[in-house]
Amino acid sequence: MELSDKALSVFAFAAYHQLESGQKVSRVVRRDGAGHQADPEAVAELEQAGLIEATADALVLRPEAEAMVEKGIAALRGALAGS
């Protein structure tokens, strides 16, 4: 599945929080109250692909999206191994 960079940024955000916390991330904040928010086009794209459920406050990752975050983290680790 090809996703736009805006949609991929949601996965990057989820991966960051998972790496930082050491815990599986199944939802990310949609708006943080400090002016940062998920791009509306990315939200629409991911909803249309069936990867998330968007609420007013959060983007809830569906199982396929959670697996994609894990795959992205593994790819990042692999790409940076031995650097």
mmCIF file of N, CA and C in Angstrom:
data_model
loop_
_atom_site.group_PDB
_atom_site.id
_atom_site.type_symbol
_atom_site.label_atom_id
_atom_site.label_comp_id
_atom_site.label_asym_id
_atom_site.label_seq_id
_atom_site.Cartn_x
_atom_site.Cartn_y
_atom_site.Cartn_z
ATOM 1 N N MET A 1 0.844 -1.179 0.000
ATOM 2 C CA MET A 1 0.000 0.000 0.000
ATOM 3 C C MET A 1 0.888 1.240 0.000
ATOM 4 N N GLU A 2 0.637 2.122 -0.940
ATOM 5 C CA GLU A 2 1.404 3.372 -0.989
ATOM 6 C C GLU A 2 0.648 4.462 -0.267
ATOM 7 N N LEU A 3 1.360 5.129 0.616
ATOM 8 C CA LEU A 3 0.778 6.224 1.373
ATOM 9 C C LEU A 3 1.556 7.502 1.107
ATOM 10 N N SER A 4 0.868 8.624 1.184
ATOM 11 C CA SER A 4 1.529 9.910 1.015
ATOM 12 C C SER A 4 2.464 10.166 2.194
ATOM 13 N N ASP A 5 3.356 11.114 2.016
ATOM 14 C CA ASP A 5 4.249 11.487 3.110
ATOM 15 C C ASP A 5 3.463 12.023 4.301
ATOM 16 N N LYS A 6 2.367 12.734 4.032
ATOM 17 C CA LYS A 6 1.542 13.241 5.129
ATOM 18 C C LYS A 6 0.970 12.085 5.944
ATOM 19 N N ALA A 7 0.504 11.043 5.272
ATOM 20 C CA ALA A 7 -0.019 9.870 5.977
ATOM 21 C C ALA A 7 1.103 9.146 6.715
ATOM 22 N N LEU A 8 2.261 9.049 6.082
ATOM 23 C CA LEU A 8 3.398 8.397 6.743
ATOM 24 C C LEU A 8 3.825 9.142 8.000
ATOM 25 N N SER A 9 3.599 10.443 8.024
ATOM 26 C CA SER A 9 3.982 11.213 9.210
ATOM 27 C C SER A 9 3.201 10.763 10.448
ATOM 28 N N VAL A 10 1.987 10.286 10.261
ATOM 29 C CA VAL A 10 1.211 9.757 11.393
ATOM 30 C C VAL A 10 1.910 8.514 11.939
ATOM 31 N N PHE A 11 2.407 7.660 11.050
ATOM 32 C CA PHE A 11 3.129 6.467 11.477
ATOM 33 C C PHE A 11 4.449 6.839 12.142
ATOM 34 N N ALA A 12 5.121 7.855 11.619
ATOM 35 C CA ALA A 12 6.372 8.316 12.235
ATOM 36 C C ALA A 12 6.115 8.823 13.646
ATOM 37 N N PHE A 13 5.022 9.536 13.827
ATOM 38 C CA PHE A 13 4.649 10.053 15.141
ATOM 39 C C PHE A 13 4.362 8.897 16.105
ATOM 40 N N ALA A 14 3.619 7.906 15.638
ATOM 41 C CA ALA A 14 3.319 6.737 16.461
ATOM 42 C C ALA A 14 4.598 5.974 16.794
ATOM 43 N N ALA A 15 5.475 5.818 15.801
ATOM 44 C CA ALA A 15 6.737 5.103 16.025
ATOM 45 C C ALA A 15 7.602 5.845 17.040
ATOM 46 N N TYR A 16 7.667 7.155 16.932
ATOM 47 C CA TYR A 16 8.430 7.950 17.894
ATOM 48 C C TYR A 16 7.941 7.682 19.309
ATOM 49 N N HIS A 17 6.649 7.746 19.508
ATOM 50 C CA HIS A 17 6.111 7.552 20.854
ATOM 51 C C HIS A 17 6.328 6.127 21.350
ATOM 52 N N GLN A 18 6.261 5.169 20.437
ATOM 53 C CA GLN A 18 6.506 3.776 20.836
ATOM 54 C C GLN A 18 7.965 3.579 21.222
ATOM 55 N N LEU A 19 8.874 4.141 20.450
ATOM 56 C CA LEU A 19 10.298 4.023 20.772
ATOM 57 C C LEU A 19 10.635 4.757 22.067
ATOM 58 N N GLU A 20 10.045 5.915 22.254
ATOM 59 C CA GLU A 20 10.331 6.730 23.428
ATOM 60 C C GLU A 20 9.784 6.096 24.703
ATOM 61 N N SER A 21 8.600 5.500 24.623
ATOM 62 C CA SER A 21 7.959 4.947 25.818
ATOM 63 C C SER A 21 8.302 3.485 26.060
ATOM 64 N N GLY A 22 8.671 2.773 24.997
ATOM 65 C CA GLY A 22 8.912 1.342 25.122
ATOM 66 C C GLY A 22 7.630 0.528 25.181
ATOM 67 N N GLN A 23 6.504 1.166 24.919
ATOM 68 C CA GLN A 23 5.208 0.489 24.955
ATOM 69 C C GLN A 23 4.523 0.589 23.607
ATOM 70 N N LYS A 24 3.749 -0.438 23.280
ATOM 71 C CA LYS A 24 3.011 -0.462 22.027
ATOM 72 C C LYS A 24 2.049 0.726 21.988
ATOM 73 N N VAL A 25 1.995 1.391 20.849
ATOM 74 C CA VAL A 25 1.109 2.534 20.664
ATOM 75 C C VAL A 25 -0.056 2.102 19.780
ATOM 76 N N SER A 26 -1.271 2.318 20.266
ATOM 77 C CA SER A 26 -2.446 1.965 19.486
ATOM 78 C C SER A 26 -3.294 3.184 19.137
ATOM 79 N N ARG A 27 -2.878 4.345 19.638
ATOM 80 C CA ARG A 27 -3.574 5.593 19.324
ATOM 81 C C ARG A 27 -2.617 6.751 19.509
ATOM 82 N N VAL A 28 -2.825 7.791 18.742
ATOM 83 C CA VAL A 28 -2.041 9.015 18.889
ATOM 84 C C VAL A 28 -3.007 10.190 19.006
ATOM 85 N N VAL A 29 -2.547 11.235 19.643
ATOM 86 C CA VAL A 29 -3.344 12.431 19.824
ATOM 87 C C VAL A 29 -3.550 13.110 18.468
ATOM 88 N N ARG A 30 -4.761 13.527 18.221
ATOM 89 C CA ARG A 30 -5.060 14.200 16.956
ATOM 90 C C ARG A 30 -4.676 15.674 17.011
ATOM 91 N N ARG A 31 -4.954 16.327 18.132
ATOM 92 C CA ARG A 31 -4.597 17.737 18.356
ATOM 93 C C ARG A 31 -4.023 17.831 19.761
ATOM 94 N N ASP A 32 -2.879 18.472 19.897
ATOM 95 C CA ASP A 32 -2.241 18.500 21.217
ATOM 96 C C ASP A 32 -2.551 19.740 22.039
ATOM 97 N N GLY A 33 -3.318 20.649 21.501
ATOM 98 C CA GLY A 33 -3.657 21.857 22.244
ATOM 99 C C GLY A 33 -2.575 22.916 22.216
ATOM 100 N N ALA A 34 -1.432 22.610 21.627
ATOM 101 C CA ALA A 34 -0.323 23.558 21.531
ATOM 102 C C ALA A 34 -0.089 23.972 20.076
ATOM 103 N N GLY A 35 -1.086 23.731 19.238
ATOM 104 C CA GLY A 35 -0.970 24.131 17.840
ATOM 105 C C GLY A 35 -0.549 23.028 16.894
ATOM 106 N N HIS A 36 -0.200 21.864 17.403
ATOM 107 C CA HIS A 36 0.187 20.738 16.554
ATOM 108 C C HIS A 36 -1.029 19.843 16.348
ATOM 109 N N GLN A 37 -1.196 19.400 15.107
ATOM 110 C CA GLN A 37 -2.304 18.499 14.827
ATOM 111 C C GLN A 37 -1.983 17.633 13.624
ATOM 112 N N ALA A 38 -2.669 16.500 13.547
ATOM 113 C CA ALA A 38 -2.516 15.629 12.389
ATOM 114 C C ALA A 38 -3.094 16.333 11.165
ATOM 115 N N ASP A 39 -2.413 16.223 10.062
ATOM 116 C CA ASP A 39 -2.860 16.842 8.829
ATOM 117 C C ASP A 39 -4.217 16.253 8.418
ATOM 118 N N PRO A 40 -5.207 17.103 8.131
ATOM 119 C CA PRO A 40 -6.531 16.606 7.751
ATOM 120 C C PRO A 40 -6.519 15.698 6.514
ATOM 121 N N GLU A 41 -5.643 15.994 5.559
ATOM 122 C CA GLU A 41 -5.546 15.131 4.367
ATOM 123 C C GLU A 41 -5.017 13.755 4.744
ATOM 124 N N ALA A 42 -4.051 13.713 5.662
ATOM 125 C CA ALA A 42 -3.511 12.435 6.115
ATOM 126 C C ALA A 42 -4.580 11.632 6.838
ATOM 127 N N VAL A 43 -5.344 12.304 7.683
ATOM 128 C CA VAL A 43 -6.415 11.632 8.418
ATOM 129 C C VAL A 43 -7.421 11.035 7.443
ATOM 130 N N ALA A 44 -7.835 11.815 6.465
ATOM 131 C CA ALA A 44 -8.798 11.327 5.474
ATOM 132 C C ALA A 44 -8.243 10.141 4.695
ATOM 133 N N GLU A 45 -6.990 10.230 4.291
ATOM 134 C CA GLU A 45 -6.352 9.142 3.531
ATOM 135 C C GLU A 45 -6.300 7.858 4.354
ATOM 136 N N LEU A 46 -5.899 7.972 5.610
ATOM 137 C CA LEU A 46 -5.780 6.789 6.457
ATOM 138 C C LEU A 46 -7.146 6.204 6.814
ATOM 139 N N GLU A 47 -8.127 7.068 6.988
ATOM 140 C CA GLU A 47 -9.493 6.571 7.223
ATOM 141 C C GLU A 47 -10.007 5.841 5.992
ATOM 142 N N GLN A 48 -9.804 6.439 4.832
ATOM 143 C CA GLN A 48 -10.262 5.844 3.583
ATOM 144 C C GLN A 48 -9.594 4.480 3.347
ATOM 145 N N ALA A 49 -8.337 4.346 3.762
ATOM 146 C CA ALA A 49 -7.610 3.080 3.608
ATOM 147 C C ALA A 49 -8.005 2.065 4.676
ATOM 148 N N GLY A 50 -8.822 2.485 5.642
ATOM 149 C CA GLY A 50 -9.253 1.577 6.696
ATOM 150 C C GLY A 50 -8.195 1.314 7.749
ATOM 151 N N LEU A 51 -7.211 2.213 7.863
ATOM 152 C CA LEU A 51 -6.096 1.999 8.778
ATOM 153 C C LEU A 51 -6.310 2.632 10.159
ATOM 154 N N ILE A 52 -7.159 3.639 10.226
ATOM 155 C CA ILE A 52 -7.409 4.315 11.499
ATOM 156 C C ILE A 52 -8.895 4.578 11.679
ATOM 157 N N GLU A 53 -9.230 4.859 12.915
ATOM 158 C CA GLU A 53 -10.533 5.429 13.242
ATOM 159 C C GLU A 53 -10.224 6.766 13.892
ATOM 160 N N ALA A 54 -10.726 7.823 13.313
ATOM 161 C CA ALA A 54 -10.450 9.159 13.832
ATOM 162 C C ALA A 54 -11.593 9.604 14.738
ATOM 163 N N THR A 55 -11.221 10.041 15.931
ATOM 164 C CA THR A 55 -12.175 10.674 16.830
ATOM 165 C C THR A 55 -11.798 12.150 16.904
ATOM 166 N N ALA A 56 -12.536 12.918 17.657
ATOM 167 C CA ALA A 56 -12.223 14.339 17.794
ATOM 168 C C ALA A 56 -10.861 14.548 18.439
ATOM 169 N N ASP A 57 -10.448 13.613 19.302
ATOM 170 C CA ASP A 57 -9.214 13.770 20.073
ATOM 171 C C ASP A 57 -8.059 12.872 19.657
ATOM 172 N N ALA A 58 -8.351 11.777 18.962
ATOM 173 C CA ALA A 58 -7.296 10.793 18.717
ATOM 174 C C ALA A 58 -7.451 10.113 17.367
ATOM 175 N N LEU A 59 -6.349 9.521 16.941
ATOM 176 C CA LEU A 59 -6.342 8.630 15.786
ATOM 177 C C LEU A 59 -6.075 7.242 16.341
ATOM 178 N N VAL A 60 -7.063 6.385 16.240
ATOM 179 C CA VAL A 60 -6.962 5.036 16.780
ATOM 180 C C VAL A 60 -6.473 4.125 15.663
ATOM 181 N N LEU A 61 -5.338 3.489 15.891
ATOM 182 C CA LEU A 61 -4.752 2.622 14.877
ATOM 183 C C LEU A 61 -5.458 1.278 14.867
ATOM 184 N N ARG A 62 -5.857 0.844 13.702
ATOM 185 C CA ARG A 62 -6.437 -0.493 13.554
ATOM 186 C C ARG A 62 -5.280 -1.493 13.512
ATOM 187 N N PRO A 63 -5.574 -2.779 13.693
ATOM 188 C CA PRO A 63 -4.490 -3.775 13.753
ATOM 189 C C PRO A 63 -3.492 -3.712 12.600
ATOM 190 N N GLU A 64 -3.958 -3.503 11.383
ATOM 191 C CA GLU A 64 -3.038 -3.416 10.243
ATOM 192 C C GLU A 64 -2.097 -2.220 10.399
ATOM 193 N N ALA A 65 -2.614 -1.110 10.903
ATOM 194 C CA ALA A 65 -1.783 0.077 11.117
ATOM 195 C C ALA A 65 -0.779 -0.157 12.234
ATOM 196 N N GLU A 66 -1.196 -0.840 13.301
ATOM 197 C CA GLU A 66 -0.265 -1.168 14.383
ATOM 198 C C GLU A 66 0.873 -2.023 13.845
ATOM 199 N N ALA A 67 0.547 -2.976 12.983
ATOM 200 C CA ALA A 67 1.578 -3.825 12.374
ATOM 201 C C ALA A 67 2.505 -3.005 11.485
ATOM 202 N N MET A 68 1.968 -2.009 10.807
ATOM 203 C CA MET A 68 2.786 -1.149 9.953
ATOM 204 C C MET A 68 3.757 -0.319 10.791
ATOM 205 N N VAL A 69 3.319 0.141 11.958
ATOM 206 C CA VAL A 69 4.220 0.879 12.861
ATOM 207 C C VAL A 69 5.362 -0.037 13.279
ATOM 208 N N GLU A 70 5.049 -1.261 13.669
ATOM 209 C CA GLU A 70 6.084 -2.232 14.064
ATOM 210 C C GLU A 70 7.067 -2.478 12.924
ATOM 211 N N LYS A 71 6.531 -2.632 11.720
ATOM 212 C CA LYS A 71 7.375 -2.868 10.543
ATOM 213 C C LYS A 71 8.280 -1.665 10.282
ATOM 214 N N GLY A 72 7.744 -0.463 10.443
ATOM 215 C CA GLY A 72 8.532 0.747 10.251
ATOM 216 C C GLY A 72 9.659 0.864 11.263
ATOM 217 N N ILE A 73 9.370 0.520 12.506
ATOM 218 C CA ILE A 73 10.404 0.547 13.553
ATOM 219 C C ILE A 73 11.491 -0.470 13.234
ATOM 220 N N ALA A 74 11.086 -1.663 12.818
ATOM 221 C CA ALA A 74 12.069 -2.697 12.464
ATOM 222 C C ALA A 74 12.935 -2.251 11.294
ATOM 223 N N ALA A 75 12.314 -1.596 10.299
ATOM 224 C CA ALA A 75 13.072 -1.106 9.147
ATOM 225 C C ALA A 75 14.048 -0.013 9.556
ATOM 226 N N LEU A 76 13.642 0.852 10.459
ATOM 227 C CA LEU A 76 14.533 1.911 10.946
ATOM 228 C C LEU A 76 15.722 1.302 11.677
ATOM 229 N N ARG A 77 15.439 0.343 12.549
ATOM 230 C CA ARG A 77 16.535 -0.330 13.254
ATOM 231 C C ARG A 77 17.494 -0.988 12.286
ATOM 232 N N GLY A 78 16.943 -1.679 11.281
ATOM 233 C CA GLY A 78 17.775 -2.362 10.296
ATOM 234 C C GLY A 78 18.605 -1.391 9.469
ATOM 235 N N ALA A 79 17.988 -0.275 9.094
ATOM 236 C CA ALA A 79 18.691 0.712 8.272
ATOM 237 C C ALA A 79 19.834 1.365 9.035
ATOM 238 N N LEU A 80 19.691 1.489 10.347
ATOM 239 C CA LEU A 80 20.705 2.181 11.149
ATOM 240 C C LEU A 80 21.673 1.240 11.843
ATOM 241 N N ALA A 81 21.432 -0.051 11.745
ATOM 242 C CA ALA A 81 22.339 -1.020 12.366
ATOM 243 C C ALA A 81 23.708 -0.950 11.712
ATOM 244 N N GLY A 82 24.726 -0.907 12.524
ATOM 245 C CA GLY A 82 26.087 -0.889 12.025
ATOM 246 C C GLY A 82 26.522 0.442 11.450
ATOM 247 N N SER A 83 25.728 1.483 11.659
ATOM 248 C CA SER A 83 26.102 2.807 11.132
ATOM 249 C C SER A 83 27.283 3.369 11.865
#
